[in-house]
Structure formats: C-alpha cells, structure tokens
Coordinates of C-alpha atoms in Angstrom, one line a residue:
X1 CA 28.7 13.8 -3.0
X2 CA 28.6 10.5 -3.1
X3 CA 24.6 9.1 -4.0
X4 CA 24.5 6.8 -1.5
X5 CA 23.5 8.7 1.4
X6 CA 20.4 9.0 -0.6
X7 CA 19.6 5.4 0.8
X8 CA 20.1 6.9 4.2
X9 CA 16.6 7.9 6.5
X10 CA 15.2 11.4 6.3
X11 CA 15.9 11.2 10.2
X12 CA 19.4 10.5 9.7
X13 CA 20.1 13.0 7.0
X14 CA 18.1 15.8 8.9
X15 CA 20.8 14.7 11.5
X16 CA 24.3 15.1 9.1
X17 CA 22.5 18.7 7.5
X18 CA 22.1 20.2 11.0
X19 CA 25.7 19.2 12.7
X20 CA 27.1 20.2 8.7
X21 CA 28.7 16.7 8.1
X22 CA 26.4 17.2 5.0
X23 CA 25.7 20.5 2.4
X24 CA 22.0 21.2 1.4
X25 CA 23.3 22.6 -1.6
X26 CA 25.1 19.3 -2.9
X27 CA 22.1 16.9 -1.0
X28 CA 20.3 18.7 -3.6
X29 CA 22.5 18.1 -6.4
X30 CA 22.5 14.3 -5.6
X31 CA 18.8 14.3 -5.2
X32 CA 18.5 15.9 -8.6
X33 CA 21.0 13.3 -10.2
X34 CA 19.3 10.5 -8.9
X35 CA 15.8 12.1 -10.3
X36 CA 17.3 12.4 -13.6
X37 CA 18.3 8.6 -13.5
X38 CA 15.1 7.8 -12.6
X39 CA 12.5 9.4 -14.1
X40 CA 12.8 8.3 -18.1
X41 CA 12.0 4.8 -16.7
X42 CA 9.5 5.3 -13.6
X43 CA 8.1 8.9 -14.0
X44 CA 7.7 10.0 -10.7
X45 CA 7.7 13.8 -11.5
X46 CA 5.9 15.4 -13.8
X47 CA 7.6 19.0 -13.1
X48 CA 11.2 19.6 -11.5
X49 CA 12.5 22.8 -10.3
X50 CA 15.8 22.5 -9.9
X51 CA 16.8 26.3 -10.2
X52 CA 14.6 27.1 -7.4
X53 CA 15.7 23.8 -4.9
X54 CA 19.6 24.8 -5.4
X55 CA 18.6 28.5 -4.5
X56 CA 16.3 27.6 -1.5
X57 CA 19.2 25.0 -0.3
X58 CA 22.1 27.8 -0.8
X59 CA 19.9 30.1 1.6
X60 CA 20.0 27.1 4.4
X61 CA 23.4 26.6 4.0
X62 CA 24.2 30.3 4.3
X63 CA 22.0 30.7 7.6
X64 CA 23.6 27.2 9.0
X65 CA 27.0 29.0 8.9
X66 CA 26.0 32.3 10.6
X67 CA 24.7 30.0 13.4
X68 CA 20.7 30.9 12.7
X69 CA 18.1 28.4 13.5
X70 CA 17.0 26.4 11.4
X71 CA 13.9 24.1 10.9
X72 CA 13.9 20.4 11.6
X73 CA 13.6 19.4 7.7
X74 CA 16.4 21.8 6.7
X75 CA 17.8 20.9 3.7
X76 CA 15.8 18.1 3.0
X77 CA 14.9 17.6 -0.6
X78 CA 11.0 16.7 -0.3
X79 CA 8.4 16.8 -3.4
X80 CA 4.8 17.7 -3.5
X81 CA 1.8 15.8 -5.0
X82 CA 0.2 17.6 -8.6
X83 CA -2.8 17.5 -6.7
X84 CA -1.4 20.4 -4.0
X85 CA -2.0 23.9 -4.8
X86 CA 1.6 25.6 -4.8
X87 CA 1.7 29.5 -5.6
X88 CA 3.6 30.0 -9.0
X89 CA 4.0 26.5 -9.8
X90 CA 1.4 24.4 -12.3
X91 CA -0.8 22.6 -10.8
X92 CA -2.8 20.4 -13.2
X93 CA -4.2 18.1 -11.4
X94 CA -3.3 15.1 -13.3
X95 CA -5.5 16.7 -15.9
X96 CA -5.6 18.2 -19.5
X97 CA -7.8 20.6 -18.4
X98 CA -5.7 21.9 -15.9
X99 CA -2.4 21.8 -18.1
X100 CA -1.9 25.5 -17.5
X101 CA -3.5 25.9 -14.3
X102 CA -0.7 28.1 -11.9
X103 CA -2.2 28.4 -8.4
X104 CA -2.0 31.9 -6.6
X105 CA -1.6 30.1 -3.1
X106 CA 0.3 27.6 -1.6
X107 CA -1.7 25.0 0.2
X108 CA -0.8 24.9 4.2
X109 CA 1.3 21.8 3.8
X110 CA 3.2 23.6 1.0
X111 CA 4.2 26.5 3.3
X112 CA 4.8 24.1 6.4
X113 CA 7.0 22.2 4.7
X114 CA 9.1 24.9 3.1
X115 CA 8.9 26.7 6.6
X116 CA 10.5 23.7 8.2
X117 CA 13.4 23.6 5.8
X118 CA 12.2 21.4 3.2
X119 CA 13.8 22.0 0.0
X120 CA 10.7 21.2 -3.0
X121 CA 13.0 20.0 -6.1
X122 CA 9.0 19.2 -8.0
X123 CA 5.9 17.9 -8.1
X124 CA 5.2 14.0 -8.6
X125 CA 2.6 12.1 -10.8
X126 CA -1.0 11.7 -10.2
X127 CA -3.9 10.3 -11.8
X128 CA -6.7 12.9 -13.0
X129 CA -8.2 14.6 -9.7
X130 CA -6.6 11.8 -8.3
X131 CA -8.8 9.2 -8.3
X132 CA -7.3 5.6 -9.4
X133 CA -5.5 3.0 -8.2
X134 CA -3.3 3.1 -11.3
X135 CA -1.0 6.7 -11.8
X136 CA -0.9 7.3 -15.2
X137 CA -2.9 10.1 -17.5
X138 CA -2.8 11.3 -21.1
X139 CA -1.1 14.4 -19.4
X140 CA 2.1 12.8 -18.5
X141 CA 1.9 9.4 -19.0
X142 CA 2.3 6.1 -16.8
X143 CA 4.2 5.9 -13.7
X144 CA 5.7 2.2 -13.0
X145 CA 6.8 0.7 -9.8
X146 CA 10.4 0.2 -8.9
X147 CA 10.3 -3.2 -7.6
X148 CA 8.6 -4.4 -11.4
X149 CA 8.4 -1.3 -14.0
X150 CA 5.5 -3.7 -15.5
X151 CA 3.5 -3.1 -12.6
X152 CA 1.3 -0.1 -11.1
X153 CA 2.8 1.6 -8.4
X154 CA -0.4 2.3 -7.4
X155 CA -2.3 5.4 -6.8
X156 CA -2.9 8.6 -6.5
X157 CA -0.1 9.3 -4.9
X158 CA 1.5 6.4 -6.8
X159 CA 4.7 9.0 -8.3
X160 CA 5.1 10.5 -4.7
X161 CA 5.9 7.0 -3.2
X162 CA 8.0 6.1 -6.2
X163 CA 10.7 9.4 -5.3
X164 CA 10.6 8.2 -2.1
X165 CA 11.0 4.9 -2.5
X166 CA 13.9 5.3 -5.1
X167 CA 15.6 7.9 -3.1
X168 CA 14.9 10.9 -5.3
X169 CA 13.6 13.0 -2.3
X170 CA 13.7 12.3 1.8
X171 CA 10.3 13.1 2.2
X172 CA 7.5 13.1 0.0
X173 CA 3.4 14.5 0.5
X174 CA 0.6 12.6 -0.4
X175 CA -3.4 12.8 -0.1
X176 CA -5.9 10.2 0.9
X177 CA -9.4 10.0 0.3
X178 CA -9.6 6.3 0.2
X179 CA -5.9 5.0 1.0
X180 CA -4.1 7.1 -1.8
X181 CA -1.3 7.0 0.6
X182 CA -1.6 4.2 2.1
X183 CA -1.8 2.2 -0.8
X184 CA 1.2 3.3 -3.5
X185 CA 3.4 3.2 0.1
X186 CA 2.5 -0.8 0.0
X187 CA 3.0 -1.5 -3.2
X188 CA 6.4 0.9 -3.1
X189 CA 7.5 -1.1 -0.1
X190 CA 7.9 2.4 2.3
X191 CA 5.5 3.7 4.9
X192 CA 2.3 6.1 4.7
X193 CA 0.4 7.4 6.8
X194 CA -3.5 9.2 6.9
X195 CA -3.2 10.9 10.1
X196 CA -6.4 11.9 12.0
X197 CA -9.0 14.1 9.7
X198 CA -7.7 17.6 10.3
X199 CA -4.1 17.0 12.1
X200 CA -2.7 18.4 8.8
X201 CA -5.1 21.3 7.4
X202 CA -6.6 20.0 4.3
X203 CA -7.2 23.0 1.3
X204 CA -6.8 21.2 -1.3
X205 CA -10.6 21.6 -2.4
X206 CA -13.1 24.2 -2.5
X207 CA -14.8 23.2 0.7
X208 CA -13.9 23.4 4.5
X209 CA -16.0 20.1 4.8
X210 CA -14.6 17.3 3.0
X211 CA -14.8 14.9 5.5
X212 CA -12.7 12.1 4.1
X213 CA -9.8 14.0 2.9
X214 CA -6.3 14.1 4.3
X215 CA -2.6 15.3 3.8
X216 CA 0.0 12.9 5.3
X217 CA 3.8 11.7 4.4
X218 CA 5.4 9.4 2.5
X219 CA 8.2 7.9 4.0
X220 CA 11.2 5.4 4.1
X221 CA 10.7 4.8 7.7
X222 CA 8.6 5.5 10.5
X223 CA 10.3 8.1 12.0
X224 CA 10.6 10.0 9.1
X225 CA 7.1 9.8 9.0
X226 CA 6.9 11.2 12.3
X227 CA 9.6 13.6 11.6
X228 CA 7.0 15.0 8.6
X229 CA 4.2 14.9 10.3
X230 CA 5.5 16.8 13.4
X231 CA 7.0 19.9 11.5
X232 CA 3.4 20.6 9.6
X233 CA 0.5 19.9 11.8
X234 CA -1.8 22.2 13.5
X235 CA -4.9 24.0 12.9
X236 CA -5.5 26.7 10.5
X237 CA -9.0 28.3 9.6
X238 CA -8.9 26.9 6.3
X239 CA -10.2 23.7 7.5
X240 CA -12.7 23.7 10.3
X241 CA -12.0 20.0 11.2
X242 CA -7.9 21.3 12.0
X243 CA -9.2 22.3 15.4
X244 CA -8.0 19.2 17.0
X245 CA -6.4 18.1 20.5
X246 CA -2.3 19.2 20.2
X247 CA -0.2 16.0 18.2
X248 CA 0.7 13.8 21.2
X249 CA 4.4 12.6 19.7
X250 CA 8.0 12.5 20.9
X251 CA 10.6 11.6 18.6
X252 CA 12.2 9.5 17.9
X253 CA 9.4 6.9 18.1
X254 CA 10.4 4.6 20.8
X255 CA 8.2 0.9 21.7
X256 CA 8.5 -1.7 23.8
X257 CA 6.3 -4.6 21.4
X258 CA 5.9 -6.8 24.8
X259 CA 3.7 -4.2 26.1
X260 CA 1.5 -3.7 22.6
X261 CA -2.1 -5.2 22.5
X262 CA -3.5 -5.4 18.9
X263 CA -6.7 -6.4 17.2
X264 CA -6.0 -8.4 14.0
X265 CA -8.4 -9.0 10.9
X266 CA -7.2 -10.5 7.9
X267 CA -9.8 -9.7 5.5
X268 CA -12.0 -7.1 7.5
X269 CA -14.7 -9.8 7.4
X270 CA -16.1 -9.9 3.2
X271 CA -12.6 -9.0 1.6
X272 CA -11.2 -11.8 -0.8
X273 CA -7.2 -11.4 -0.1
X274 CA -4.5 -13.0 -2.6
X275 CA -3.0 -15.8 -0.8
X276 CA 0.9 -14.3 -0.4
X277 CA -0.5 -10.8 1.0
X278 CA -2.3 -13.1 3.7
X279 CA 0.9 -15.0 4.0
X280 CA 3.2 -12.4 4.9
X281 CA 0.7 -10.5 7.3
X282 CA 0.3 -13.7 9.2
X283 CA 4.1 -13.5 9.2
X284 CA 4.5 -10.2 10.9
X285 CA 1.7 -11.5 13.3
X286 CA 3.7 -13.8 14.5
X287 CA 6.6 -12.4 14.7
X288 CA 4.4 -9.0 16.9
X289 CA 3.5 -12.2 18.8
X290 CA 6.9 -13.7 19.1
X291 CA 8.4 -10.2 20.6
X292 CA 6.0 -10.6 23.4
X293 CA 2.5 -8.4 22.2
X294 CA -0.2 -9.5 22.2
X295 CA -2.8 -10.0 19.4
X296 CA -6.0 -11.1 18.8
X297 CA -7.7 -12.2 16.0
X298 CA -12.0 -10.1 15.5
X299 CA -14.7 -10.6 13.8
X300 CA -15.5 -6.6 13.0
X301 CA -18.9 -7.5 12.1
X302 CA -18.4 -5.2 8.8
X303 CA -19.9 -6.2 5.4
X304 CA -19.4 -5.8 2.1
X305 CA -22.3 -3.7 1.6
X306 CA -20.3 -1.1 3.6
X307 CA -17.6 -0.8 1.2
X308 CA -19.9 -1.0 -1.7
X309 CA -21.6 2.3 0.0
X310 CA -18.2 4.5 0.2
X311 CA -17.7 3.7 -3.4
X312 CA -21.0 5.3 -4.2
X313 CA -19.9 7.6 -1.9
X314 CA -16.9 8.4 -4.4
X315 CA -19.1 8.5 -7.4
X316 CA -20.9 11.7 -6.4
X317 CA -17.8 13.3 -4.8
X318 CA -16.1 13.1 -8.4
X319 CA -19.6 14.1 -9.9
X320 CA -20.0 17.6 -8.0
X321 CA -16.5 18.8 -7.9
X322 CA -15.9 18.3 -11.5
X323 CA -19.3 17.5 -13.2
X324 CA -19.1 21.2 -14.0
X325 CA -15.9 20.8 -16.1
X326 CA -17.1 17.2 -17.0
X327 CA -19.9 19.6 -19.3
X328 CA -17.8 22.2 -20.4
X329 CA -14.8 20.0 -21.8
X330 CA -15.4 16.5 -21.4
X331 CA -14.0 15.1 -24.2
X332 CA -10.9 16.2 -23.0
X333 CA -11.0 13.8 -19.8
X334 CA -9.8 10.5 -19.5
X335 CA -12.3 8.1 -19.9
X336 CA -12.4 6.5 -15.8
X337 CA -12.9 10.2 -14.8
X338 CA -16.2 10.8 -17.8
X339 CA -17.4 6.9 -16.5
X340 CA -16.8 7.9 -12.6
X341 CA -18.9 11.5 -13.0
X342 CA -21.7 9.7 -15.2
X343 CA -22.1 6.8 -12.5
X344 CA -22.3 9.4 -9.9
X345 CA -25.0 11.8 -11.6
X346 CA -27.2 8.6 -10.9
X347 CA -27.7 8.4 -7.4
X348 CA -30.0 10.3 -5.5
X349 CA -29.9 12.2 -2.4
X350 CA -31.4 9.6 -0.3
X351 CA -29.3 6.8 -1.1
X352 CA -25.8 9.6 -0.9
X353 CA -27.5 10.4 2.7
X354 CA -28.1 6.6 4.2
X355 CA -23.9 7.0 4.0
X356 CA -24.2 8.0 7.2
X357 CA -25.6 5.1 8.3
X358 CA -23.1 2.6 6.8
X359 CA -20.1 5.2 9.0
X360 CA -22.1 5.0 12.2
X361 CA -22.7 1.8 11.6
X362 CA -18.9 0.6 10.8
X363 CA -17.5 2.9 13.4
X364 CA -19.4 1.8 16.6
X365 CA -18.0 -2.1 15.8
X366 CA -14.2 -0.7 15.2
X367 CA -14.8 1.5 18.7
X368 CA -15.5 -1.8 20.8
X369 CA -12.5 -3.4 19.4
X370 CA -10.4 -0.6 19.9
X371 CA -11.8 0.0 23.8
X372 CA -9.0 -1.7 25.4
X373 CA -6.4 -2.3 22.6
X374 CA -3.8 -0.2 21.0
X375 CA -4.7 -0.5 17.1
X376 CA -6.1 -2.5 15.0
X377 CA -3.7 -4.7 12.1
X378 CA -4.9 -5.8 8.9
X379 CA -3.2 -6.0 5.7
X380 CA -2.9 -2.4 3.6
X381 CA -3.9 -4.0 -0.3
X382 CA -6.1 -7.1 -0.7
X383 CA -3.6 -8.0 -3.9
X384 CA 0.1 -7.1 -4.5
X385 CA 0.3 -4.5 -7.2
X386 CA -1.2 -5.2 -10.4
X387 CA -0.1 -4.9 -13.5
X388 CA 0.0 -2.1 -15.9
X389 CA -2.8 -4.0 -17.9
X390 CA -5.3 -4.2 -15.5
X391 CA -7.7 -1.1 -14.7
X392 CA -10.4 0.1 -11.4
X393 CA -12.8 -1.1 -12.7
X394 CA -11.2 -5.0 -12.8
X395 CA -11.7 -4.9 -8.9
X396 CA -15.1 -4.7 -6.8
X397 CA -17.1 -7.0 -8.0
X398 CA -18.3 -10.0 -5.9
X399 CA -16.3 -13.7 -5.8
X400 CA -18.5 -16.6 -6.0
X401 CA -18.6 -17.0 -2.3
X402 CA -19.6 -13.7 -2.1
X403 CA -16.5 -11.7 -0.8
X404 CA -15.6 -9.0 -2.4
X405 CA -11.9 -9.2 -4.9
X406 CA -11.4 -5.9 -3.9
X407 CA -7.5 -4.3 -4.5
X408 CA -7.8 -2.2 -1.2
X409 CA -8.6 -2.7 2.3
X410 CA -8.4 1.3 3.0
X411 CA -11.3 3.2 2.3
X412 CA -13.7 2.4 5.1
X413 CA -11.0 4.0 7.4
X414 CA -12.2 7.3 5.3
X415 CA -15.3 7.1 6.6
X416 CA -14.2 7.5 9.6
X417 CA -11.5 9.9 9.6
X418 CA -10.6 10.6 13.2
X419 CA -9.3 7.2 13.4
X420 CA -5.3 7.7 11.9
X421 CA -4.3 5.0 9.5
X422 CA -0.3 4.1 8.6
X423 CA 0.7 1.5 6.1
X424 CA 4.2 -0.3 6.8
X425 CA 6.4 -2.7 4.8
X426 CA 5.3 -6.8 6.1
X427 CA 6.9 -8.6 3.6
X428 CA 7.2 -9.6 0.1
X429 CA 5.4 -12.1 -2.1
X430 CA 7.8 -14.7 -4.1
X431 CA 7.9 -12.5 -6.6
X432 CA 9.4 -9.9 -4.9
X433 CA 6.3 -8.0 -4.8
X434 CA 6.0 -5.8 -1.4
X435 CA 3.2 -6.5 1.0
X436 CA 1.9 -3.8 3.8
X437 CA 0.8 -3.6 7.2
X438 CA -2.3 -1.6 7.7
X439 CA -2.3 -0.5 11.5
X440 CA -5.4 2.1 12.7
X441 CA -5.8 3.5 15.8
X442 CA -8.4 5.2 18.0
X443 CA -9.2 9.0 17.0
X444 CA -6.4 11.5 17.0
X445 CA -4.0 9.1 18.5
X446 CA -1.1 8.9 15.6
X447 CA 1.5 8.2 18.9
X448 CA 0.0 4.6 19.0
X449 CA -0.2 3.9 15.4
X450 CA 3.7 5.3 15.2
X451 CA 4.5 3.0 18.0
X452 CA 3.1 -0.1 16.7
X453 CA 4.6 0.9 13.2
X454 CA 8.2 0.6 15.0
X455 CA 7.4 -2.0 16.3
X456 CA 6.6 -3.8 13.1
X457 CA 9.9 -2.6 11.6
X458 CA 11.9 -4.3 14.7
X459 CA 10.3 -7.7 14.5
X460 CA 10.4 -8.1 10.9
X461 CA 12.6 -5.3 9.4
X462 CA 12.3 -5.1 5.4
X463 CA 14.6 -5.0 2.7
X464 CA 14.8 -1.3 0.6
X465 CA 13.5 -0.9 -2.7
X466 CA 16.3 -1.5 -5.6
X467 CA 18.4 0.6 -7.6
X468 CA 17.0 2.9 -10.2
X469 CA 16.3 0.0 -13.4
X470 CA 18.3 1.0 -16.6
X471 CA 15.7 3.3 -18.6
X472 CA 12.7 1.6 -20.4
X473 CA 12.7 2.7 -24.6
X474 CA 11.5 5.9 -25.4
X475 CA 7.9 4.3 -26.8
X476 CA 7.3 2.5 -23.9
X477 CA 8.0 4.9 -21.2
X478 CA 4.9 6.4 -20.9
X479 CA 2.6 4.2 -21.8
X480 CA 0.7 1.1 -20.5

C-alpha cells in the first residue's frame, strides 16, 4: 500500500476498511512503516507491538470477508498513552520505577477501543505520572514536535499527538488533568478534546473520585474526534462520575456557523498571551464572524489567583498518589516529579480545601456567559511551543503588569469538569509554529463544542503537519 492514505482522516479510512477498498492487515503494515520512519527522530512510542496489531487486523479482515459485523474503528491502527493501564502490556508510567510494571487489567478505554475495531500497534511517550508540559523522561528520552524537532511537542500526552499528527496511527488516546490533551493537540497542529468528566470512564488511578481527570481523543479532524469518542463512551461502575445523561452526537458533525453564538476571551482576563497566538485567534474570530456567527467579546471576571489555586491543587495531587513511592525510591525520579511532591507536602488542608471556593467561584461567572450562547472561544496555549530548553517551572510567575506568562490557558476548565473542552488548529505563527482554538461548552454538551469545532475548520481550514524529518543523530535523539 501506498503511505499516503495515512494522510487521509480516520473518518475516511474507517469508510475504505468497511466497503474493503482498503485491508486492515496492510493499513497496519503502512502504519508500522511510517512509525519506524518516524520514531528515531520524534519518539512518539515508547513500546510497539507489531506482532500483536498484524494478528488483531488479520482477525478483522477474516470476519469482513464472512460478512460479520464489525465495529465502527475496524481496522484502525490507534495507540494508547503509557499512562493507560493495558493487561499484559508495560505500563511504566513515564517512570523508572514503573519500568517493569505489566498491568493485569485493561483500562475501560483500552477494551472500548479494541471492541470497536481499533487495532493498538503501541503505547506513546509521556512524562513521569504525566505531569509536564514538556514529554521527555530518563526512561525513554525526549519527544520533539514535528513542525520544529527543537521544540516541545508538549505534554503529557505530547507522543500521542505526535503519531497522530505524523500519521503513524488514525486515532490516538490521551488524558487531561490540566489540558494534557488539549495542549500537545495545539502545539501538534490536530484536534483534542476533554469531554465532560465521566463521558469516557476514567480508571486510570486508584480512586473513583478524581474529579479533574479525563480520557479523550486525539485527532486529525473533528469528526474523527467524534468518531472516537462515540465508539467508547458510557458509564461503567469503575467511575462513579460515568453516570452521565446518554452522548447527544450524530455523525458526521454537521454546522451551519451563521446560526453559532460564541463568547470570546483572549486571555481569560490575567493571562499574558505571545503576540502571534493572539494574532491568529483574532483571525479565526473574524473569519467565525465573517461566515455569519456571532461573537462577543467577555470579561469572565476570573483572576489570576484562580489559576494559581489549581496549581496548588496539582502539587498535592502529585504528593498523595506518589509521595509513597517518592519515600521508598526517590532518587530514582526525575527531579520536576521529587520538586512537584516536596512543594505539595507543604500545604495544608485548609488552604487544599478553599479549592472549592476558587471552582464555585470560576464556574458561576463561566455559567452566565454560557446562559444564552453556544461555547465559549479562547486560545488553547498562551505561547506557541517552547523549546526543548525551557522547563515548567520557566512559566507561572507574574509579568510586571501583573498578568500571569503562563504557557496554558486549560487547566481552570479542570476544575470544572462537566463543562467539555476541544482544542482545534487556528493558525500558525510566522514561524510555522501552530496555534489552537480552545472552544468549552456548557456541561455534558460535547455536540455544541463538536459543532463549533467544524465550524472553525470550514472558515479557516489548516494546513497538515509535514513529512516525517530525516532522523536526528543517534546522540541527540533523546535528549534535550
């Protein structure tokens, strides 16, 4: 097979597998070649199982020809994060200490997926317990982005939205606690999307009360997005908060933008935003504007305080699920992960509690603005991906005006979980750099954020990301 249908949508190639104008077995052989062309120089994958994809994507084929239904991702090559528990594959983590680790279980999204017809060819990158910005570890190195290999592709899910981005897989999962999707998926250039807390069970932890937690896709295009999401939601008693009203979603996504009527913030009110990401959001506003919708620039009333607060937020998450393993073997963490559990160890109940405050607090003001409109729109990333020499802890502190140089404008859409969130492509900075669209939407109502997604990609459609580069050296492959 020729590699270029891997450019083509997940929709489309859904599409050519079930009339059998395509084989799952040789979709899978192509996906594989392209991985192994593109992993020395980005390191998306961190464990490939090819053996097991050509023997799962035989199977389809084999039940295609005797006429037997089949699942809407059938034959889809689609990877899963190192952060998701899969039965008989490693699982590490991102982590030394996990190196080993081979889960007995397969999260729900890992079963969904493969019961849909997904065909896992591996596991993708992620930083330790993924929490950074920046996807790279001691335990397999640095993951780059395709659009500028000297640059993060952000993170966690920063090697999932490379494959997807570079063609490797169709499909690709991702988890978000503080835009781990959302981000990587604007600095890749593709789409992401947090669904509502719950639409997709979330297992990934030893608690059914992770609040801010979520599975969701990473895509090329909104409907594949939609295609993803469709096939796996749904409640399951591993997560109480699964117990949601049925997904509300026809496919393919279909909008009319005349009729769309959107809030807009360019900086959420205390954000300092790099000049070109501003630039190109504006852009897509106008363009929304231009195809008749209707949008309107708010003041959410929302501080910087309120980010400040989910951070410390963060710290003690990190600090009670691994402060345990933090004692036992912390010399073999990586340092952000030691500084991040030592930082959280400080704070005290009280001030973990008045959290709740800051949520009410941020959610009341979004609810007004989202009474009588369909989303809200602000941009995804406060900066364009950063380089590989630049760390977390460069970003968050305070501008001399006060606002805050943050590198995300996610997390407080954590907080308050309900509310779905979907990065899309908006443009690209004048060095080539790819900007995002962050679009939210009322609780449990992906449909709208879906639709105005679409709607983005018909007024100001966006280029794919590039070829596979020519490998990067041996030394300088996985490292910074």
């Amino acid at each position: 097979m020729a590699a270029h249908v891997l450019h083509l949508t997940a929709t489309e190639l859904a599409r050519r597998l079930r009339i059998g104008d395509i084989g799952a077995v040789e979709l899978t052989r192509a996906a594989l070649e392209r991985i192994e062309a593109v992993n020395p120089a980005l390191n998306a994958f961190c464990l490939l199982v090819p053996e097991r994809a050509l023997a799962q994507a035989a199977e389809i084929d084999a039940r295609r020809l005797r006429g037997e239904a089949l699942g809407p991702l059938a034959g889809l090559p689609v990877a899963l994060k190192d952060y998701t528990p899969t039965a008989g594959l490693r699982t590490t983590y991102g982590s030394r200490l996990f190196a080993d680790h081979v889960p007995a279980r397969d999260a729900v999204i890992a079963r969904r997926l493969a019961a849909a017809g997904g065909v896992l060819v591996g596991k993708t990158t992620t930083p330790e317990f993924a929490d950074s910005w920046f996807t790279r570890g001691a335990q397999f190195g640095v993951t780059r982005n395709p659009w500028d290999p000297s640059r993060t592709p952000g993170g966690s899910s920063g090697g999932s939205a490379v494959a997807v981005a570079t063609g490797c897989v169709a499909l690709a999962e991702g988890c978000d606690m503080a835009g781990s999707i959302r981000g990587p998926a604007s600095f890749c250039g593709i789409v992401g999307l947090k669904p509502s807390l719950g639409r997709i069970p979330f297992d990934a932890l030893p608690t059914t009360f992770d609040d801010i937690s979520h599975f969701g896709p990473v895509a090329r295009t909104v409907n594949d997005a939609a295609l993803f999401l469709s096939a796996v939601a749904g409640p399951d008693p591993v997560d109480l908060f699964s117990y949601l009203p049925p997904l509300d979603l026809s496919l393919p996504v279909e909008v009319e933008p005349s009729r769309l009527k959107l809030a807009f913030s360019r900086d959420l009110g205390f954000c300092a935003v790099d000049p070109q990401v501003e630039r190109e959001v504006l852009a897509t506003v106008e363009a929304l504007r231009a195809a008749g919708a209707t949008v309107e620039e708010v003041d959410l009333g929302w501080r910087a305080e309120d980010a400040e607060a989910f951070f410390t937020a963060t710290l003690v998450w990190m600090a009670a699920l691994y402060g345990e393993a933090y004692d036992r073997d912390g010399d073999r963490m990586e340092p952000l992960t030691r500084r991040l559990i030592e930082m959280g160890r400080q704070v005290d109940g009280v001030t973990l509690k008045r959290l709740d405050f800051v949520r009410a607090g941020i959610w009341h003001k979004l609810a007004a603005v989202l009474a009588d409109r369909d989303a809200l729109i602000c941009p995804t990333m406060a900066q364009p991906a950063p380089g590989l020499d630049k760390g977390d802890f460069d970003y968050g502190h305070r501008t001399a005006d006060g606002r805050l140089a943050t590198l995300d404008m996610t997390a407080l859409f954590n907080l308050i979980g309900a509310c779905p969130a979907l990065s899309v492509p908006a443009g690209r900075t004048d060095g080539g750099l790819p900007v995002g669209l962050q679009i939210v939407g009322r609780p449990h109502d992906e449909a709208s954020v879906l639709r105005v997604g679409r709607a983005v990609e018909l007024v100001r459609p966006q280029p794919s990301a590039p070829l596979p580069p020519a490998p990067l050296p041996p030394d300088t492959a996985r490292t910074a």
